[in-house]
Coordinates of C-alpha atoms and ligand atoms in Angstrom, one line a residue:
X1 CA 42.2 103.4 101.8
X2 CA 41.1 104.3 105.4
X3 CA 38.9 101.2 106.9
X4 CA 36.0 103.0 109.2
X5 CA 36.5 103.6 112.7
X6 CA 33.6 101.0 114.1
X7 CA 31.0 103.5 115.6
X8 CA 29.4 101.9 118.6
X9 CA 28.3 105.2 120.9
X10 CA 27.5 103.2 123.9
X11 CA 31.5 101.5 124.3
X12 CA 34.4 103.9 124.8
X13 CA 37.0 101.6 123.1
X14 CA 37.8 102.1 119.7
X15 CA 39.6 101.1 116.8
X16 CA 42.0 103.6 115.1
X17 CA 41.0 104.6 111.7
X18 CA 44.1 103.4 109.5
X19 CA 45.8 106.5 109.6
X20 CA 45.6 107.5 112.6
X21 CA 47.3 104.5 113.2
X22 CA 49.9 105.1 110.8
X23 CA 51.4 108.5 112.3
X24 CA 51.6 106.7 115.5
X25 CA 53.7 103.8 113.8
X26 CA 55.5 107.2 112.0
X27 CA 56.4 107.9 115.2
X28 CA 58.1 104.9 115.7
X29 CA 59.7 104.2 111.7
X30 CA 60.1 107.9 111.3
X31 CA 61.8 109.7 113.7
X32 CA 64.0 113.1 111.3
X33 CA 64.8 113.2 106.9
X34 CA 67.1 110.1 107.6
X35 CA 64.5 107.7 108.4
X36 CA 63.2 108.5 105.5
X37 CA 66.1 108.1 103.6
X38 CA 67.2 104.4 105.9
X39 CA 64.1 102.7 104.9
X40 CA 64.1 104.6 101.2
X41 CA 67.3 102.9 100.5
X42 CA 66.8 99.6 102.3
X43 CA 63.4 99.0 100.1
X44 CA 65.8 99.5 97.1
X45 CA 68.7 97.6 98.8
X46 CA 65.7 94.7 98.6
X47 CA 64.3 95.1 95.4
X48 CA 67.8 94.5 94.5
X49 CA 69.2 97.6 92.3
X50 CA 72.7 97.4 91.9
X51 CA 72.4 101.6 91.3
X52 CA 71.0 104.3 94.3
X53 CA 71.0 108.0 93.6
X54 CA 69.5 110.0 96.8
X55 CA 68.8 113.5 96.3
X56 CA 67.7 115.6 99.0
X57 CA 66.9 119.6 99.5
X58 CA 67.1 121.5 102.7
X59 CA 68.6 118.1 105.1
X60 CA 65.1 116.5 103.5
X61 CA 62.5 118.7 105.3
X62 CA 61.4 119.6 101.3
X63 CA 62.3 116.8 99.2
X64 CA 63.7 113.2 99.4
X65 CA 64.0 111.5 96.4
X66 CA 65.4 107.9 95.9
X67 CA 66.0 106.2 92.5
X68 CA 66.6 102.6 91.8
X69 CA 67.4 100.0 89.1
X70 CA 65.6 97.4 91.2
X71 CA 62.9 94.9 90.6
X72 CA 60.3 97.5 90.5
X73 CA 56.1 97.0 91.4
X74 CA 53.2 96.1 89.2
X75 CA 50.3 98.7 89.8
X76 CA 48.6 96.7 92.0
X77 CA 51.9 95.9 94.1
X78 CA 52.1 99.2 94.1
X79 CA 49.0 100.7 95.6
X80 CA 49.4 97.4 98.0
X81 CA 52.6 98.6 99.6
X82 CA 51.0 101.9 101.0
X83 CA 48.1 99.7 102.7
X84 CA 50.1 98.8 107.1
X85 CA 51.2 95.4 107.3
X86 CA 51.6 95.1 103.5
X87 CA 55.1 93.2 102.6
X88 CA 56.3 91.1 100.5
X89 CA 59.0 89.7 102.2
X90 CA 56.9 87.5 105.1
X91 CA 54.1 85.6 104.6
X92 CA 54.0 83.5 108.1
X93 CA 55.6 83.7 112.0
X94 CA 58.1 80.8 110.6
X95 CA 59.9 83.5 108.0
X96 CA 60.2 85.9 110.8
X97 CA 63.0 83.2 112.2
X98 CA 64.7 83.8 109.1
X99 CA 65.0 86.9 108.0
X100 CA 67.3 87.4 105.1
X101 CA 65.9 91.6 104.1
X102 CA 66.3 94.6 105.6
X103 CA 62.8 95.1 105.7
X104 CA 59.9 93.0 106.6
X105 CA 57.5 95.1 109.1
X106 CA 55.8 96.3 106.0
X107 CA 55.2 100.0 107.9
X108 CA 58.0 102.2 106.0
X109 CA 55.4 102.7 103.1
X110 CA 52.4 103.7 105.1
X111 CA 54.2 105.2 107.6
X112 CA 55.7 107.9 105.3
X113 CA 52.9 108.2 103.0
X114 CA 51.3 109.2 106.6
X115 CA 53.4 112.3 107.9
X116 CA 54.3 113.3 104.2
X117 CA 53.5 114.0 100.5
X118 CA 54.9 110.7 99.0
X119 CA 54.6 110.1 95.1
X120 CA 56.1 106.7 93.8
X121 CA 56.9 106.6 90.6
X122 CA 57.9 102.2 89.4
X123 CA 58.4 99.8 86.2
X124 CA 58.1 96.6 87.0
X125 CA 59.0 95.3 83.3
X126 CA 59.0 99.1 81.3
X127 CA 57.4 97.3 78.5
X128 CA 54.0 97.4 79.8
X129 CA 54.6 100.7 80.7
X130 CA 54.6 101.6 84.5
X131 CA 52.2 103.8 87.2
X132 CA 52.5 106.6 89.0
X133 CA 51.0 106.8 92.5
X134 CA 50.8 109.9 94.9
X135 CA 49.9 110.0 98.4
X136 CA 49.3 113.1 100.6
X137 CA 49.3 112.3 104.4
X138 CA 48.3 109.4 104.0
X139 CA 44.4 110.4 102.4
X140 CA 43.8 110.3 99.2
X141 CA 45.6 108.2 96.6
X142 CA 45.9 109.0 92.2
X143 CA 47.4 106.8 90.7
X144 CA 47.8 107.2 87.3
X145 CA 50.1 104.9 84.3
X146 CA 52.8 106.2 83.0
X147 CA 55.8 104.9 81.2
X148 CA 59.3 105.1 83.2
X149 CA 62.6 103.3 82.6
X150 CA 62.1 100.0 85.1
X151 CA 63.2 100.4 88.6
X152 CA 61.1 102.4 91.8
X153 CA 61.3 106.4 92.4
X154 CA 59.9 107.7 95.4
X155 CA 59.8 111.7 95.8
X156 CA 58.8 112.4 99.6
X157 CA 57.9 116.2 100.0
X158 CA 57.4 118.6 103.0
X159 CA 57.7 115.8 105.3
X160 CA 55.4 116.4 109.2
X161 CA 54.1 119.5 107.0
X162 CA 51.0 118.0 108.6
X163 CA 52.8 116.8 111.9
X164 CA 53.6 120.8 113.2
X165 CA 54.2 119.6 116.6
X166 CA 57.1 117.2 114.8
X167 CA 58.2 118.8 113.1
X168 CA 59.4 121.4 114.9
X169 CA 62.1 119.1 116.6
X170 CA 63.9 118.9 113.6
X171 CA 67.6 120.4 113.1
X172 CA 68.6 122.9 110.7
X173 CA 69.2 121.6 107.4
X174 CA 73.1 120.7 107.8
X175 CA 72.5 118.3 110.6
X176 CA 69.3 117.2 109.2
X177 CA 71.7 116.5 105.7
X178 CA 74.4 115.4 107.9
X179 CA 72.5 112.4 109.4
X180 CA 71.9 111.6 105.6
X181 CA 74.9 111.0 105.0
X182 CA 76.0 108.9 108.4
X183 CA 72.9 107.1 107.1
X184 CA 74.1 106.8 103.1
X185 CA 77.6 105.8 105.0
X186 CA 76.4 102.3 106.4
X187 CA 74.7 101.6 103.7
X188 CA 77.2 101.4 101.2
X189 CA 79.5 100.2 103.0
X190 CA 77.7 96.8 103.3
X191 CA 77.3 96.9 100.0
X192 CA 79.9 97.5 97.8
X193 CA 79.1 96.5 94.5
X194 CA 76.4 98.5 94.7
X195 CA 76.4 102.0 92.4
X196 CA 75.0 104.4 95.2
X197 CA 75.0 107.9 94.5
X198 CA 74.2 111.4 97.7
X199 CA 73.4 114.5 96.1
X200 CA 72.5 117.9 98.3
X201 CA 71.4 120.2 97.4
X202 CA 72.2 119.7 94.3
X203 CA 76.2 118.6 94.8
X204 CA 78.0 115.3 95.0
X205 CA 78.8 114.1 98.2
X206 CA 78.8 110.4 97.6
X207 CA 79.6 108.2 95.0
X208 CA 80.5 105.0 94.8
X209 CA 81.7 103.2 92.2
X210 CA 80.5 100.2 92.5
X211 CA 83.1 97.2 93.1
X212 CA 83.6 93.8 95.6
X213 CA 86.4 94.6 97.8
X214 CA 84.9 96.3 100.8
X215 CA 87.8 97.5 101.3
X216 CA 87.8 99.5 98.4
X217 CA 84.9 100.7 99.3
X218 CA 86.4 101.5 102.8
X219 CA 88.9 103.6 100.6
X220 CA 86.7 105.3 98.9
X221 CA 84.5 106.6 101.6
X222 CA 87.4 107.6 104.3
X223 CA 90.2 108.2 102.0
X224 CA 92.9 105.4 101.5
X225 CA 95.4 106.8 104.2
X226 CA 92.5 105.4 106.3
X227 CA 92.1 102.4 104.2
X228 CA 96.1 101.4 105.1
X229 CA 95.8 101.7 108.0
X230 CA 93.4 98.5 108.6
X231 CA 94.8 94.9 109.0
X232 CA 92.2 92.2 107.9
X233 CA 89.4 90.8 109.5
X234 CA 88.4 86.7 108.2
X235 CA 87.8 84.1 110.7
X236 CA 85.1 81.7 111.6
X237 CA 83.6 79.6 114.3
X238 CA 80.7 77.4 113.9
X239 CA 78.0 79.7 112.8
X240 CA 79.8 82.5 113.2
X241 CA 81.6 84.2 111.0
X242 CA 83.6 87.6 111.3
X243 CA 84.8 89.2 108.0
X244 CA 86.3 92.7 107.7
X245 CA 88.5 96.0 108.4
X246 CA 90.2 97.7 111.8
X247 CA 92.7 99.3 112.8
X248 CA 95.8 98.1 113.5
X249 CA 96.2 99.9 117.4
X250 CA 98.6 103.0 116.5
X251 CA 95.3 104.5 114.5
X252 CA 93.4 105.4 116.8
X253 CA 90.2 108.5 116.7
X254 CA 89.1 110.1 120.3
X255 CA 85.4 109.2 119.9
X256 CA 83.9 106.1 118.1
X257 CA 82.5 107.8 115.2
X258 CA 84.5 105.1 113.2
X259 CA 83.2 102.0 114.0
X260 CA 81.0 100.2 111.7
X261 CA 79.5 97.4 112.7
X262 CA 77.1 95.0 111.0
X263 CA 74.8 92.0 111.3
X264 CA 73.7 89.4 108.6
X265 CA 74.1 93.3 105.9
X266 CA 72.1 95.5 108.6
X267 CA 73.6 98.3 110.4
X268 CA 73.6 97.9 114.5
X269 CA 74.6 99.8 117.2
X270 CA 75.4 96.5 119.0
X271 CA 76.9 97.2 122.2
X272 CA 78.1 93.4 122.4
X273 CA 79.9 93.9 119.3
X274 CA 81.3 97.2 120.2
X275 CA 82.3 96.0 124.3
X276 CA 84.3 92.8 122.7
X277 CA 85.7 94.6 120.0
X278 CA 87.0 97.3 122.1
X279 CA 88.4 94.2 124.1
X280 CA 90.5 92.8 121.3
X281 CA 92.4 95.3 122.0
X282 CA 92.9 95.0 125.5
X283 CA 95.6 96.8 127.1
X284 CA 96.8 98.2 123.0
X285 CA 94.5 101.6 122.8
X286 CA 95.7 104.5 125.1
X287 CA 92.8 105.5 127.2
X288 CA 89.8 107.6 126.3
X289 CA 90.6 106.2 121.9
X290 CA 88.8 104.5 119.5
X291 CA 89.8 101.8 116.6
X292 CA 88.2 102.1 113.0
X293 CA 86.3 98.8 113.0
X294 CA 84.2 97.6 110.1
X295 CA 83.3 94.4 110.9
X296 CA 80.4 92.4 108.8
X297 CA 79.6 89.6 111.5
X298 CA 76.8 87.3 110.1
X299 CA 74.8 83.9 110.9
X300 CA 72.0 81.8 110.9
X301 CA 69.1 84.5 111.1
X302 CA 67.3 81.9 113.9
X303 CA 70.5 83.6 116.2
X304 CA 69.6 86.8 116.7
X305 CA 66.2 88.5 116.6
X306 CA 66.1 91.5 114.4
X307 CA 62.3 92.5 115.2
X308 CA 63.7 94.0 118.8
X309 CA 63.3 98.0 117.5
X310 CA 61.3 99.2 115.1
X311 CA 63.2 101.0 113.8
X312 CA 65.7 98.0 113.1
X313 CA 68.5 99.5 114.7
X314 CA 69.5 96.6 117.2
X315 CA 69.5 93.4 117.2
X316 CA 69.6 90.8 120.1
X317 CA 71.8 87.9 120.2
X318 CA 70.2 84.1 121.0
X319 CA 73.9 83.1 122.6
X320 CA 75.4 86.8 123.6
X321 CA 78.0 85.3 125.9
X322 CA 79.5 83.2 122.6
X323 CA 79.3 86.1 120.9
X324 CA 81.2 88.3 123.1
X325 CA 84.2 85.3 123.0
X326 CA 84.1 85.2 119.1
X327 CA 84.1 88.7 118.5
X328 CA 86.8 89.5 120.7
X329 CA 88.7 87.0 120.6
X330 CA 88.6 87.5 116.4
X331 CA 90.1 90.9 116.6
X332 CA 92.9 90.3 119.2
X333 CA 94.1 87.5 117.2
X334 CA 93.4 89.5 113.8
X335 CA 96.3 92.3 116.0
X336 CA 99.0 89.5 116.5
X337 CA 99.1 87.3 113.5
X338 CA 98.4 91.0 111.3
X339 CA 100.7 91.6 108.7
X340 CA 100.6 94.7 106.1
X341 CA 98.1 95.3 103.9
X342 CA 98.6 94.6 100.6
X343 CA 96.6 97.5 98.2
X344 CA 98.0 95.9 94.7
X345 CA 95.9 98.4 92.8
X346 CA 95.5 100.6 95.9
X347 CA 97.7 103.7 93.8
X348 CA 95.4 103.8 91.1
X349 CA 91.9 103.9 93.0
X350 CA 94.1 106.1 95.1
X351 CA 93.5 108.0 91.2
X352 CA 90.4 107.6 91.0
X353 CA 89.5 109.0 94.4
X354 CA 91.5 111.8 93.9
X355 CA 90.6 112.9 90.5
X356 CA 86.1 112.6 91.7
X357 CA 85.6 115.9 94.4
X358 CA 85.5 112.6 96.2
X359 CA 84.1 114.3 100.5
X360 CA 86.2 112.3 103.1
X361 CA 85.7 111.9 106.7
X362 CA 88.7 113.2 107.6
X363 CA 90.3 111.8 110.9
X364 CA 94.1 112.2 112.2
X365 CA 95.8 110.1 113.7
X366 CA 95.9 109.5 117.2
X367 CA 93.4 112.7 117.9
X368 CA 90.3 114.1 117.9
X369 CA 87.9 113.2 115.2
X370 CA 86.5 115.6 112.7
X371 CA 83.9 114.3 110.3
X372 CA 83.5 115.6 107.3
X373 CA 81.4 118.3 106.8
X374 CA 79.8 120.2 104.5
X375 CA 81.2 123.6 105.2
X376 CA 84.7 122.2 105.2
X377 CA 84.4 121.6 101.5
X378 CA 86.0 123.8 99.9
X379 CA 88.9 123.5 102.2
X380 CA 89.3 119.5 101.4
X381 CA 92.6 118.3 100.7
X382 CA 92.4 116.7 98.0
X383 CA 95.8 114.3 97.8
X384 CA 97.2 111.4 100.6
X385 CA 100.4 113.5 101.1
X386 CA 98.2 116.0 101.6
X387 CA 96.5 114.5 104.4
X388 CA 99.4 113.6 106.1
X389 CA 99.7 117.0 106.8
X390 CA 95.7 117.3 107.8
X391 CA 96.9 118.2 111.9
X392 CA 97.1 122.1 111.2
X393 CA 96.8 124.6 108.7
X394 CA 99.9 125.8 109.7
X395 CA 102.4 122.6 109.0
X396 CA 100.4 122.6 105.2
X397 CA 101.1 126.1 104.5
X398 CA 105.6 125.3 105.9
X399 CA 105.2 122.3 104.1
X400 CA 104.6 124.6 100.8
X401 CA 107.9 126.9 101.6
X402 CA 110.6 124.4 102.1
X403 CA 109.0 123.2 99.1
X404 CA 109.4 126.5 97.3
X405 CA 112.9 126.4 98.1
X406 CA 114.8 124.8 95.4
X407 CA 118.7 124.2 97.0
X408 CA 118.7 123.8 100.4
X409 CA 122.1 123.0 101.6
X410 CA 120.7 122.3 105.1
X411 CA 117.0 121.5 105.6
X412 CA 115.0 120.4 108.6
X413 CA 112.8 117.0 108.6
X414 CA 109.5 118.0 108.4
X415 CA 108.1 115.0 107.1
X416 CA 106.0 113.6 109.5
X417 CA 107.7 110.1 110.3
X418 CA 104.7 107.2 110.1
X419 CA 104.3 105.1 113.6
X420 CA 104.7 101.6 112.1
X421 CA 102.4 99.0 112.8
X422 CA 103.1 96.2 110.4
X423 CA 107.3 96.2 109.8
X424 CA 109.6 93.3 110.1
X425 CA 111.5 94.8 112.9
X426 CA 114.6 91.9 111.1
X427 CA 115.1 94.5 108.4
X428 CA 116.2 96.7 109.6
X429 CA 120.3 97.2 111.1
X430 CA 120.8 99.0 114.3
X431 CA 123.0 102.4 114.5
X432 CA 123.4 103.1 117.2
X433 CA 121.5 105.9 119.7
X434 CA 120.3 109.0 119.4
X435 CA 120.5 110.9 123.0
X436 CA 120.6 108.1 124.4
X437 CA 117.6 106.9 124.1
X438 CA 116.3 106.4 120.7
X439 CA 117.8 103.1 118.8
X440 CA 118.5 104.3 115.7
X441 CA 118.0 101.2 112.2
X442 CA 118.2 101.8 108.8
X443 CA 116.8 99.2 106.8
X444 CA 115.0 99.4 102.8
X445 CA 111.9 100.6 104.5
X446 CA 114.4 104.1 106.1
X447 CA 115.2 105.4 109.5
X448 CA 113.6 104.0 112.1
X449 CA 114.2 105.1 115.5
X450 CA 112.5 102.9 118.5
X451 CA 112.2 104.5 122.2
X452 CA 114.4 102.3 124.3
X453 CA 112.3 102.3 127.4
X454 CA 108.5 102.1 125.6
X455 CA 110.8 99.1 123.2
X456 CA 111.8 97.5 126.9
X457 CA 108.4 98.0 128.5
X458 CA 106.7 96.4 126.1
X459 CA 109.7 92.9 126.5
X460 CA 108.7 93.0 130.2
X461 CA 105.5 93.0 129.8
X462 CA 104.5 90.5 127.2
X463 CA 107.5 87.8 130.0
X464 CA 105.6 88.8 133.1
X465 CA 102.8 88.4 131.5
X466 CA 103.9 84.4 130.3
X467 CA 105.0 84.3 133.4
X468 CA 102.0 84.7 135.4
X469 CA 99.6 83.0 132.8
X470 CA 101.8 79.9 133.8
X471 CA 102.0 80.7 136.5
X472 CA 106.0 80.8 136.8
X473 CA 106.7 84.0 138.0
X474 CA 110.5 84.2 139.1
X475 CA 110.0 85.5 143.2
X476 CA 112.8 87.2 145.2
X477 CA 112.3 86.0 149.1
X478 CA 112.9 88.8 151.5
X479 CA 115.4 88.5 154.0
X480 CA 113.3 91.0 156.2
X481 CA 109.5 90.7 156.1
X482 CA 108.1 94.5 155.3
X483 CA 105.9 95.7 157.5
X484 CA 102.7 97.7 156.4
X485 CA 100.0 99.5 158.0
X486 CA 96.7 99.6 156.2
X487 CA 93.6 101.4 156.0
X488 CA 90.9 99.3 157.2
X489 CA 89.2 99.4 153.7
X490 CA 92.7 99.0 152.1
X491 CA 93.2 95.5 154.7
X492 CA 89.5 94.4 153.1
X493 CA 90.8 94.8 149.9
X494 CA 94.2 93.4 149.9
X495 CA 92.9 90.5 151.9
X496 CA 90.1 89.6 148.8
X497 CA 92.6 90.6 146.4
X498 CA 95.7 87.9 148.2
X499 CA 95.8 85.0 146.2
X500 CA 95.6 86.9 142.9
X501 CA 98.7 88.8 144.2
X502 CA 100.6 86.2 145.3
X503 CA 100.3 84.7 141.9
X504 CA 102.4 88.0 140.7
X505 CA 105.1 87.1 143.2
X506 CA 103.8 89.2 145.9
X507 CA 102.9 86.6 148.7
X508 CA 101.6 88.7 151.5
X509 CA 100.6 87.7 155.7
X510 CA 98.1 90.4 157.3
X511 CA 99.8 90.5 160.7
X512 CA 97.8 91.8 164.0
X513 CA 94.6 94.0 162.3
X514 CA 95.7 96.8 160.4
X515 CA 99.2 94.7 159.3
X516 CA 100.7 92.9 156.3
X517 CA 104.3 91.2 156.6
X518 CA 104.9 90.7 153.1
X519 CA 107.7 88.3 152.4
X520 CA 107.9 88.0 148.3
X521 CA 108.5 90.2 145.5
X522 CA 108.9 88.8 141.7
X523 CA 112.6 89.1 141.3
X524 CA 111.9 92.3 138.4
X525 CA 110.8 94.2 141.6
X526 CA 114.1 93.7 143.7
X527 CA 115.7 96.8 143.2
X528 CA 112.9 98.7 143.6
X529 CA 111.3 100.3 146.2
X530 CA 109.1 97.6 147.7
X531 CA 106.2 100.0 150.3
X532 CA 105.9 102.5 147.1
X533 CA 104.6 99.6 144.2
X534 CA 102.5 98.0 147.5
X535 CA 101.3 101.3 147.8
X536 CA 100.1 101.9 144.8
X537 CA 98.9 98.5 144.2
X538 CA 96.7 99.0 147.1
X539 CA 95.2 101.9 145.3
X540 CA 95.2 100.1 141.3
X541 CA 92.8 97.6 143.8
X542 CA 89.1 97.2 142.5
X543 CA 86.3 98.4 144.7
X544 CA 84.4 95.6 142.4
X545 CA 84.4 92.3 142.7
X546 CA 83.1 91.9 138.4
X547 CA 86.1 89.8 136.8
X548 CA 86.3 91.2 133.9
X549 CA 86.9 94.4 136.0
X550 CA 89.4 92.1 138.2
X551 CA 91.0 91.3 134.6
X552 CA 91.7 94.8 133.5
X553 CA 92.9 95.9 137.0
X554 CA 95.7 92.9 137.3
X555 CA 96.6 94.0 133.6
X556 CA 96.9 97.7 135.0
X557 CA 99.2 96.0 137.7
X558 CA 101.9 94.1 135.7
X559 CA 101.7 97.2 133.6
X560 CA 102.8 99.5 136.2
X561 CA 106.1 96.6 137.6
X562 CA 106.8 95.7 134.1
X563 CA 107.1 99.9 133.7
X564 CA 109.2 100.1 136.7
X565 CA 111.4 98.7 135.7
X566 CA 112.1 98.9 131.9
X567 CA 115.4 100.6 130.2
X568 CA 115.0 104.1 130.7
X569 CA 115.8 107.5 128.7
X570 CA 118.8 108.8 129.1
X571 CA 120.8 105.7 129.4
X572 CA 123.1 104.3 126.8
X573 CA 123.5 101.2 125.2
X574 CA 126.2 99.5 123.3
X575 CA 125.5 97.6 119.6
X576 CA 124.9 94.3 121.3
X577 CA 122.9 95.3 124.4
X578 CA 120.5 97.4 122.1
X579 CA 120.5 93.7 119.2
X580 CA 119.3 91.9 122.3
X581 CA 116.7 94.9 123.4
X582 CA 115.5 94.3 119.3
X583 CA 115.6 90.5 119.1
X584 CA 113.5 90.4 122.5
X585 CA 111.4 92.8 121.5
X586 CA 110.8 90.9 118.6
X587 CA 109.3 88.0 120.3
X588 CA 106.7 90.1 121.6
X589 CA 102.8 89.9 121.1
X590 CA 102.7 93.2 120.0
X591 CA 105.7 94.9 118.7
X592 CA 104.7 97.9 117.5
X593 CA 103.4 99.3 120.9
X594 CA 103.5 99.4 124.3
X595 CA 101.4 98.1 126.8
X596 CA 99.5 102.3 127.4
X597 CA 99.1 101.9 124.0
X598 CA 101.9 104.6 122.6
X599 CA 104.0 103.6 119.8
X600 CA 107.4 101.9 120.3
X601 CA 108.5 102.8 116.5
X602 CA 108.9 105.8 114.1
X603 CA 109.5 104.9 110.5
X604 CA 111.8 108.0 108.4
X605 CA 110.4 106.3 105.0
X606 CA 113.3 106.3 102.7
X607 CA 110.5 107.9 99.8
X608 CA 109.6 111.2 102.1
X609 CA 113.5 111.5 102.2
X610 CA 114.3 111.4 98.5
X611 CA 112.0 113.7 97.9
X612 CA 113.0 115.9 100.1
X613 CA 116.2 115.8 97.9
X614 CA 114.4 116.9 95.5
X615 CA 115.8 113.3 93.9
X616 CA 111.8 111.8 93.2
Ligands
LIG701 P1 59.1 96.5 104.0 O1 60.6 96.5 103.5 O2 58.8 96.0 105.5 O3 58.4 94.9 103.5 P2 57.9 99.0 103.5 O4 56.7 99.5 103.7 O5 58.7 99.6 103.1 O6 57.8 97.7 104.3 O7 57.4 98.4 101.8 C1 56.3 97.2 101.3 C2 56.5 96.9 100.2 O8 56.7 97.8 99.2 C3 58.0 96.5 100.1 O9 57.7 94.5 100.9 C4 58.2 95.8 99.4 O10 57.8 94.4 97.8 C5 57.9 97.0 98.0 N1 58.7 97.7 97.9 C6 59.0 99.4 98.0 N2 60.0 99.8 97.7 C7 61.1 98.8 96.8 C8 61.7 99.2 96.1 N3 62.2 100.3 96.0 N4 61.0 98.6 95.6 C9 60.9 97.5 94.5 N5 59.5 96.7 95.8 C10 58.9 98.0 96.9
LIG702 MG1 60.9 98.8 104.1

C-alpha cells in the first residue's frame, strides 16, 4: 500500500513513503496504548455501536482488542480505512465546520497499523459475510473472507514492536492500564446509552449497563455516595447549553481528578471551562480544593474548532469570553438554586452496583483523592455505608467492634455526620447550645449541629457583600482620624486602590509623603482595632492590576472583615438569638458553607441513630 517515493537523483527533497509518513503521524496520534484505545473506541462510537468491549493485556502493550456492534465495514471500505486520510466522516472543507463525529482526520487506523500488528474482523451485513484484514507495521495487507457477526473487532498487538525507541518510553503495565481505564471512563460517562466493558488481563474493570440517565452512569462509575452529593446543571444561553452535575461545595477533592468536561460529547481538558467552573464556585471552596464536575457543553459545531490538536484533546472556542461567562454563571446559579437531587431508584441502583464487583474511583470528603487502582481491588469496600468510613481502615474496624457489642448501655456515637449541602433549616427547631459554641437543632431528618461562628460569618459576609455591591455600606465617621505610616510601596498600593477601599467604607486621605488619614470605617468594624485591620488589608492588596485578581482580593477583604465581627465560639446565645441567627442564615445565598468553604452544619441523621440503637 505504500506509494513509490519520487526518485530523482538530482534533488534532495523527496516525498516520504506512506509507511514512513504514517509512522511520523503515529508519533502524534499514538503516544501510548491509551491512545490506541481512545481512537478505536471513538471509531466504535462513531459507527453507532450500543455495545463496546475493550480487552487489554499487559497494559495494552501486548494486546488491545476492541469489539463493537456498530455499522461494520464492507470489504472495500475495510481496505480503504487503512489508507492515510481515508475517512467516511467528512468529504469537503465545509464539513470541517460542522463535525459531529469524534473522528474526521482519517489518520488513526493507518497510524496505529504502522506501529503494531493489526487484525480487523468486520461485517456490515452478517448475511453477506465478513472480512479479516491483517496488517503488520503498515506493510503488506492480507485480506480473507470470513463469517462473523455484524460489527467490528480490531486487535492491535505488539504496539511499537518496530519502533523500539518509542517502546522504551512506555511505563509499567499498571500505569498504562490505568491510563486506559481513565480513557474508557471518559467515554463511558459521555455515552450512558452504550454498554461499555473493559477487561484487563481477564479481569473485569469496568462494566456499565446502558441507561438514559447520566446520573446513573456517574453513580455506576464513581459510586452512589458521590452521586448523592451532586447538584444538577441545566442551563441555556443563545447557542450554548450546559448540562450535567457538579458537587455541592461541601464535597471537594484535593486534585482535579474528578473533573470531566465535554464539548459536544468530546472529552476535553479545556482551561476555559475548568477555570470558569472554579470561578462559579467562587469562595465556596476551601483553598486547594476542587469540586467534582461532570459537565457537558453543547453548541453549534461552527462555534469551536476541534482541529487544533492531533489527538483532539483541546478545542478552541470562537467566543471564549462568552463561553467563560456562560459556564461560570451557570455553575453559580446551579449552586445557589440547588435542590436535593432526588434519586428515585438510587437505592435500587446501589444494590445493582454492589451485586457486581464494580471498581469505584474512591475518594474522600475533603481530603486527598485516591483513585481506584488495580492493586487495591481486593480491599474494595462494598456498601455505601462502608464508603462513609473510607477515611481509614482503623475506622472500619472500630465500626465492626461496636456493631458486635449487642447490649450497649452508653455508646459513643461513632457515626460520621454528613456536612449538609441542601437541608431546609426551617425543618429544624433549636434545642439550645452545646459548649456555648454550637447550636443544636432537632427535626425530622435528625439532629443538626450548627457552628455559630461560621453561620454568623456567612450572614455578615452576605450582607456586607450586598451592601458593597449597592454602594450602601454603613460607615462610621471617626471622631479623630487615625494617622498611619506606610512604606513607599504600601503608599503606592493604597493610592491605587483608594477608590475601591472607599467603596468598602474605608475612606483614606494621603497626608504628606508616607502617611494616610483614615476618616471612616465600615460600621460593622467600629469596635475593632482599626490599625490592625488596615495592616491586614494592606497585606492583602493585590500588586498586580489584573481585574480578576483584584476582584478576588476584595472578596477576601470582605471575608476577613465579616469574620472579624462574627459571633465567636464560647459565647452564650439564648433561644431568641439562636432563632434570629438561623433565620438570617436562611436569607443568605449559600447557607451551607462559610465564605472559606467550611461546612456550617452537620447532620446526624435519624436513620443512623436508629441503627445504632438497633431499632432498624
Ligand atoms: P476517522 O475516524 O478520522 O475517519 P480512522 O482512521 O479512525 O479515521 O478510521 C477510518 C474509517 O474507517 C472511518 O472513517 C470509518 O469509516 C471506518 N471505521 C473505523 N473503525 C470503524 C468501526 N469500528 N466501525 C465502522 N467503521 C469503522
Ligand atoms: Mg477515528
